[in-house]
Short mmCIF file of C-alpha atoms and ligand atoms in Angstrom, two decimals:
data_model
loop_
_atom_site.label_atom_id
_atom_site.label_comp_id
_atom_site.label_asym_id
_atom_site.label_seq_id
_atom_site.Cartn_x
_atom_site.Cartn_y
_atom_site.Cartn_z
CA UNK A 27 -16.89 -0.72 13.51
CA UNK A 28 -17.74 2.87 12.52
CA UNK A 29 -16.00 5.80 14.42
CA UNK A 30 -19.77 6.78 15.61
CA UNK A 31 -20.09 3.70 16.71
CA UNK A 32 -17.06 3.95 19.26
CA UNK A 33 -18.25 7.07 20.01
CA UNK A 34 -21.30 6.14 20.79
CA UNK A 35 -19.78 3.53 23.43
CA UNK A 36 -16.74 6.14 24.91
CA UNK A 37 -20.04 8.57 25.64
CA UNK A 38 -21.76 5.37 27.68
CA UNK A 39 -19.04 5.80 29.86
CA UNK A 40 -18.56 9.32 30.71
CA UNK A 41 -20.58 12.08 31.11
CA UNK A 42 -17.66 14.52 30.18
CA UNK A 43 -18.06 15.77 26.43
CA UNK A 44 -16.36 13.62 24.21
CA UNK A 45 -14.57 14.51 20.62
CA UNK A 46 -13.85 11.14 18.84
CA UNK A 47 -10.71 11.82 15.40
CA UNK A 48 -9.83 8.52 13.64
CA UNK A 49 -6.50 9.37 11.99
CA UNK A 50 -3.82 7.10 10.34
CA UNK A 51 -1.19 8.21 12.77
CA UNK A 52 2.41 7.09 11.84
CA UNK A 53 3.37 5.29 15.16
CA UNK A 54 1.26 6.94 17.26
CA UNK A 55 -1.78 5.06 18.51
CA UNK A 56 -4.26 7.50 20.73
CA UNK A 57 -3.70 10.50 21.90
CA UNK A 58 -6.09 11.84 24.56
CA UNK A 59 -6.31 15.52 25.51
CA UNK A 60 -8.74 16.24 28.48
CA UNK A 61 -9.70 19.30 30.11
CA UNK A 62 -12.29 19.91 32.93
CA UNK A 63 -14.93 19.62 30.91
CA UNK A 64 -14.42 17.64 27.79
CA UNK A 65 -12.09 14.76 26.25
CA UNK A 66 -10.30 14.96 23.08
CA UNK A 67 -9.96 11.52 21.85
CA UNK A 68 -7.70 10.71 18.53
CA UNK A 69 -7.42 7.27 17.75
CA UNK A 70 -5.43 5.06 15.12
CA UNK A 71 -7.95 4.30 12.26
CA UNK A 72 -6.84 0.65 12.77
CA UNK A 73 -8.33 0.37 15.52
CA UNK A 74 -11.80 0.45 14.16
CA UNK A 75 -11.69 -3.10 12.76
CA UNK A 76 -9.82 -4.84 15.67
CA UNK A 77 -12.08 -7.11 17.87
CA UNK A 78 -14.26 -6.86 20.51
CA UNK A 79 -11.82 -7.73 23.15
CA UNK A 80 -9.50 -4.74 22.13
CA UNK A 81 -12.56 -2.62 21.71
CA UNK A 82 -13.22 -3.05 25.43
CA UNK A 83 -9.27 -2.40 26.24
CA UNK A 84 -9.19 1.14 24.04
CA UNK A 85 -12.72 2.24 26.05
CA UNK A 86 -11.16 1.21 29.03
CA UNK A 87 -7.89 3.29 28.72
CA UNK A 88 -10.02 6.40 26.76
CA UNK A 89 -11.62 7.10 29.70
CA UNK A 90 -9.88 5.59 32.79
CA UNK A 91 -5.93 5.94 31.49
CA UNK A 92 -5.94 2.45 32.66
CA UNK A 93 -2.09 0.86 32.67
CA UNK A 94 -2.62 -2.85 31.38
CA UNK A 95 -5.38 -1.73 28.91
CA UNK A 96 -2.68 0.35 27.39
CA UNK A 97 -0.28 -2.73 27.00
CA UNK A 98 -3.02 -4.51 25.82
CA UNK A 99 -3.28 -1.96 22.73
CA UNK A 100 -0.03 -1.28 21.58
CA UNK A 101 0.81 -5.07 21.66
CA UNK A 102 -1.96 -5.14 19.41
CA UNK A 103 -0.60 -2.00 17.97
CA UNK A 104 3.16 -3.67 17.00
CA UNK A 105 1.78 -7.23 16.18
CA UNK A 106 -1.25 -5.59 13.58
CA UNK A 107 0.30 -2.54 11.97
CA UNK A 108 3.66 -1.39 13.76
CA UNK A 109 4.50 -4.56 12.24
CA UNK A 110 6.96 -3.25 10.03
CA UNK A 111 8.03 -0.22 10.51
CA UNK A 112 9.20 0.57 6.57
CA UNK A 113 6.48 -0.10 4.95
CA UNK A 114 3.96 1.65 7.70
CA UNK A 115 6.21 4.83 7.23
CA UNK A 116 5.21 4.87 3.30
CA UNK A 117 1.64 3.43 3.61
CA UNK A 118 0.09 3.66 0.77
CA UNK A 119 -1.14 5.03 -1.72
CA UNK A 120 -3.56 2.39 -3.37
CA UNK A 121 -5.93 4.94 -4.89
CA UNK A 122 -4.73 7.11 -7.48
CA UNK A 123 -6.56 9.31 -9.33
CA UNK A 124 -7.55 7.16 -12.47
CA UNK A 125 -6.63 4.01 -11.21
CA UNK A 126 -6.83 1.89 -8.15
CA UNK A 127 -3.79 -0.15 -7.78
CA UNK A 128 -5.81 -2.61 -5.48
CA UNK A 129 -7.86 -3.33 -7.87
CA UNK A 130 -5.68 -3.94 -10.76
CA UNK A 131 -3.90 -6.02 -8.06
CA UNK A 132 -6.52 -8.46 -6.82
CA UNK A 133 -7.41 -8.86 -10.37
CA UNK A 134 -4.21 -10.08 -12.10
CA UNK A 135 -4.17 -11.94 -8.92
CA UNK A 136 -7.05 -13.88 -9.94
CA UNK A 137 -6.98 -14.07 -13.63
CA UNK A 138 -3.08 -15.24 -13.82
CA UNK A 139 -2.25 -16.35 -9.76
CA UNK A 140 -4.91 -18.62 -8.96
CA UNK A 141 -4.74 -15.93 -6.02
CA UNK A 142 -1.58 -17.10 -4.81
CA UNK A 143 0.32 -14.67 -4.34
CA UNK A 144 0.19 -12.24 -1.08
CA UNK A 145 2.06 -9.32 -1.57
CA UNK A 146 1.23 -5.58 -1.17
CA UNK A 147 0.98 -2.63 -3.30
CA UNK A 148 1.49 1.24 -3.11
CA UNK A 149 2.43 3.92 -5.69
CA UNK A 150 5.49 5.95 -5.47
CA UNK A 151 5.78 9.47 -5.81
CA UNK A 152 7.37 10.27 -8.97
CA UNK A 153 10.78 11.66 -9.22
CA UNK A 154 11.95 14.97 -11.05
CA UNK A 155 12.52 13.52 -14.85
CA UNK A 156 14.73 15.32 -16.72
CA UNK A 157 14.37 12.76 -19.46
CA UNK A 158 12.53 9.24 -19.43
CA UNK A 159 15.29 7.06 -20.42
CA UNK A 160 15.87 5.68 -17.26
CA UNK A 161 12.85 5.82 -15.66
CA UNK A 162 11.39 3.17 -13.42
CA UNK A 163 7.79 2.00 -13.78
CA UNK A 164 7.53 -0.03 -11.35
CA UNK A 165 9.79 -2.40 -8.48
CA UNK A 166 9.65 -5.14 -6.14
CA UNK A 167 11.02 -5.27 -2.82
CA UNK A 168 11.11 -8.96 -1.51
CA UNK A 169 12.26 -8.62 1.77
CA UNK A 170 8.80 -6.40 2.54
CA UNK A 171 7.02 -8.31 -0.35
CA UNK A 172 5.84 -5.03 -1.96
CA UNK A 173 5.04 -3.76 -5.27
CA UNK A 174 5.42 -0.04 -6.11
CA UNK A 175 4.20 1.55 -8.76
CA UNK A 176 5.56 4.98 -10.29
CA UNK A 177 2.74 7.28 -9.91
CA UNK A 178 3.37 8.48 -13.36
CA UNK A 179 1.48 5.98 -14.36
CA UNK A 180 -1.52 7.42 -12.64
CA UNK A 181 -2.90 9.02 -15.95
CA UNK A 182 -5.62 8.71 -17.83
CA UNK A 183 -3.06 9.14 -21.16
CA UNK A 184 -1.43 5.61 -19.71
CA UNK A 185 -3.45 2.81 -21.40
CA UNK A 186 -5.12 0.70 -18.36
CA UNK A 187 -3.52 -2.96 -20.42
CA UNK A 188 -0.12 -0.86 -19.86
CA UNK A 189 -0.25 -0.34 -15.75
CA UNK A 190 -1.65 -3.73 -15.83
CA UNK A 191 1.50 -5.08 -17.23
CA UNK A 192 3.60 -3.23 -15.09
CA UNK A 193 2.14 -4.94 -12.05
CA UNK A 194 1.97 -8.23 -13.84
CA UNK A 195 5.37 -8.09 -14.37
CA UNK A 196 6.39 -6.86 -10.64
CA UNK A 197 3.85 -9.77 -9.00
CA UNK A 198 6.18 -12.17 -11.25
CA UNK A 199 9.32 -11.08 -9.13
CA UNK A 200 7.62 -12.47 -6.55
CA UNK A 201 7.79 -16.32 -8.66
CA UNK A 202 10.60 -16.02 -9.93
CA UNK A 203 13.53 -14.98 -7.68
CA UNK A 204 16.88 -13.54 -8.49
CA UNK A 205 19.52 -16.01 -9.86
CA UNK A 206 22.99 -16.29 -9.38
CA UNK A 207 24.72 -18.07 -12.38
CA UNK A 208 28.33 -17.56 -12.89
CA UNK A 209 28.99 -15.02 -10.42
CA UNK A 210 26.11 -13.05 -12.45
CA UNK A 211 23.01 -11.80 -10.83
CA UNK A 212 19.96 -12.37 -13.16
CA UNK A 213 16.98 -10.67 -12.65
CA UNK A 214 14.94 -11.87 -15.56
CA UNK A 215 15.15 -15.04 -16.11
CA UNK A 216 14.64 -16.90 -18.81
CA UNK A 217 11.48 -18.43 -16.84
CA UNK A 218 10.60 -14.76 -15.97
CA UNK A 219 10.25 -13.87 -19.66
CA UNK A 220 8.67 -17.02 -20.57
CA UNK A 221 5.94 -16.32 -18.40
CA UNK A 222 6.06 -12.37 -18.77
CA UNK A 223 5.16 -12.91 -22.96
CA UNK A 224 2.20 -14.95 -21.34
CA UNK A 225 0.86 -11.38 -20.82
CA UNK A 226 -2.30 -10.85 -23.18
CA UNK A 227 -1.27 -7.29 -23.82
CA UNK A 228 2.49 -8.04 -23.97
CA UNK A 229 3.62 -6.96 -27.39
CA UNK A 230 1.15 -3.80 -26.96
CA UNK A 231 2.76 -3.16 -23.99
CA UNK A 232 6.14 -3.28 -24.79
CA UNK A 233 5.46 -0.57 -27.98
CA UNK A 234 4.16 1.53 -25.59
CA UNK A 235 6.79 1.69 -23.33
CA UNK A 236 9.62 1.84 -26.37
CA UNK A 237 7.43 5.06 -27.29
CA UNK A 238 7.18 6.27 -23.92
CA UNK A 239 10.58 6.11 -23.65
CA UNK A 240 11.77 7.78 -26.98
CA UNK A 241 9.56 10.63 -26.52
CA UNK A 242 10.15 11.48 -23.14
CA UNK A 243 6.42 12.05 -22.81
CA UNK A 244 3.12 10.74 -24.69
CA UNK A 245 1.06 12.57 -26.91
CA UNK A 246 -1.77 14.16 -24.91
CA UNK A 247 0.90 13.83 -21.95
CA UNK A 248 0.60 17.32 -19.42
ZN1 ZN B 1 11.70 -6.49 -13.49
#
């Protein structure tokens, strides 16, 4: 549904002057302001794909503050994006400037996954660098099965095969878990690499990111 859609219904039901915000509030889910004369209405963006039945619930409590319509919504609230509170505080950058991580996402997903795999992505703001040696392109975090993506890599000077691999190779922490052998925690196995050389643009890839590396930036590189 379309914010001017919703609005469209909250104004069948009032005759008070209605403003209608859609925001991506943090942990917030409406907020209602009214005067004598007019309603302020700011509403979770989330909201605007939820069903019918929750439609009727968030109409119900814009304009009558009703109690169990409230419940209604934030259960809906903590079960569809409260869900996890980490990865709602950091949500997400998808869309960077020259590339879309979605995309690049869905597609490896397909091409290499058989679309298998259901994890999520986001960028991450790039730290201060003093030098590139130990800089991190990309990570996985299993326990909130997401992929992050140093925003560095947001560049048009970054080959698109190169932030390609980068995700490739964080969707394969996903298969291939953390071993313990000996006491020793591996983190690439042997199974990882196998399948990481699988990687059309492997060998390209990995001379970039020696260079990278070496030069502390790229030529071209702001
Ligand atoms: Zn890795």
């Amino acid at each position: 549904m379309l914010a001017q859609e919703f609005l469209v219904k909250l104004k069948e039901k009032t005759n008070l002057k209605i403003s209608l915000k859609v925001k991506n509030y943090r942990s917030r889910i409406v907020s209602i302001v009214v005067s004598r004369f007019d309603k302020k209405i700011c509403l979770h963006e989330k909201f605007l794909s939820s069903d019918e039945y929750i439609i009727q619930n968030l109409l119900d409590y814009c304009i009558n503050q009703n109690k169990t319509s409230l419940k209604i919504i934030k259960n809906y609230a903590n079960q569809n994006f409260f869900k996890n509170k980490i990865i709602n505080e950091k949500i997400f950058f998808l869309k960077g400037i020259c590339y879309n991580l979605q995309d690049i996402y869905d597609n490896l997903n397909t091409g290499y996954f058989d679309n298998k795999l259901n994890l999520k992505i986001t960028f991450f703001k790039k730290p201060k660098y003093k030098k590139y040696r130990s800089i991190t392109f990309g990570l996985y975090d299993d326990r909130n099965k997401l992929i992050k993506i140093n925003k560095i890599l947001d560049n048009e000077f970054i080959p698109f095969y190169f932030i390609n691999y980068v995700v490739f190779h964080e969707m394969l922490h996903n298969l291939h878990p953390v071993t313990i052998d000996n006491n020793r925690r591996k983190v690439h196995t042997k199974e990882f690499k196998e399948k990481e050389k699988t990687f059309p643009y492997y060998n390209e890839a990995k001379e970039f990111e020696k260079k990278f590396i070496k030069k502390g930036k790229i030529d071209g590189w702001a």
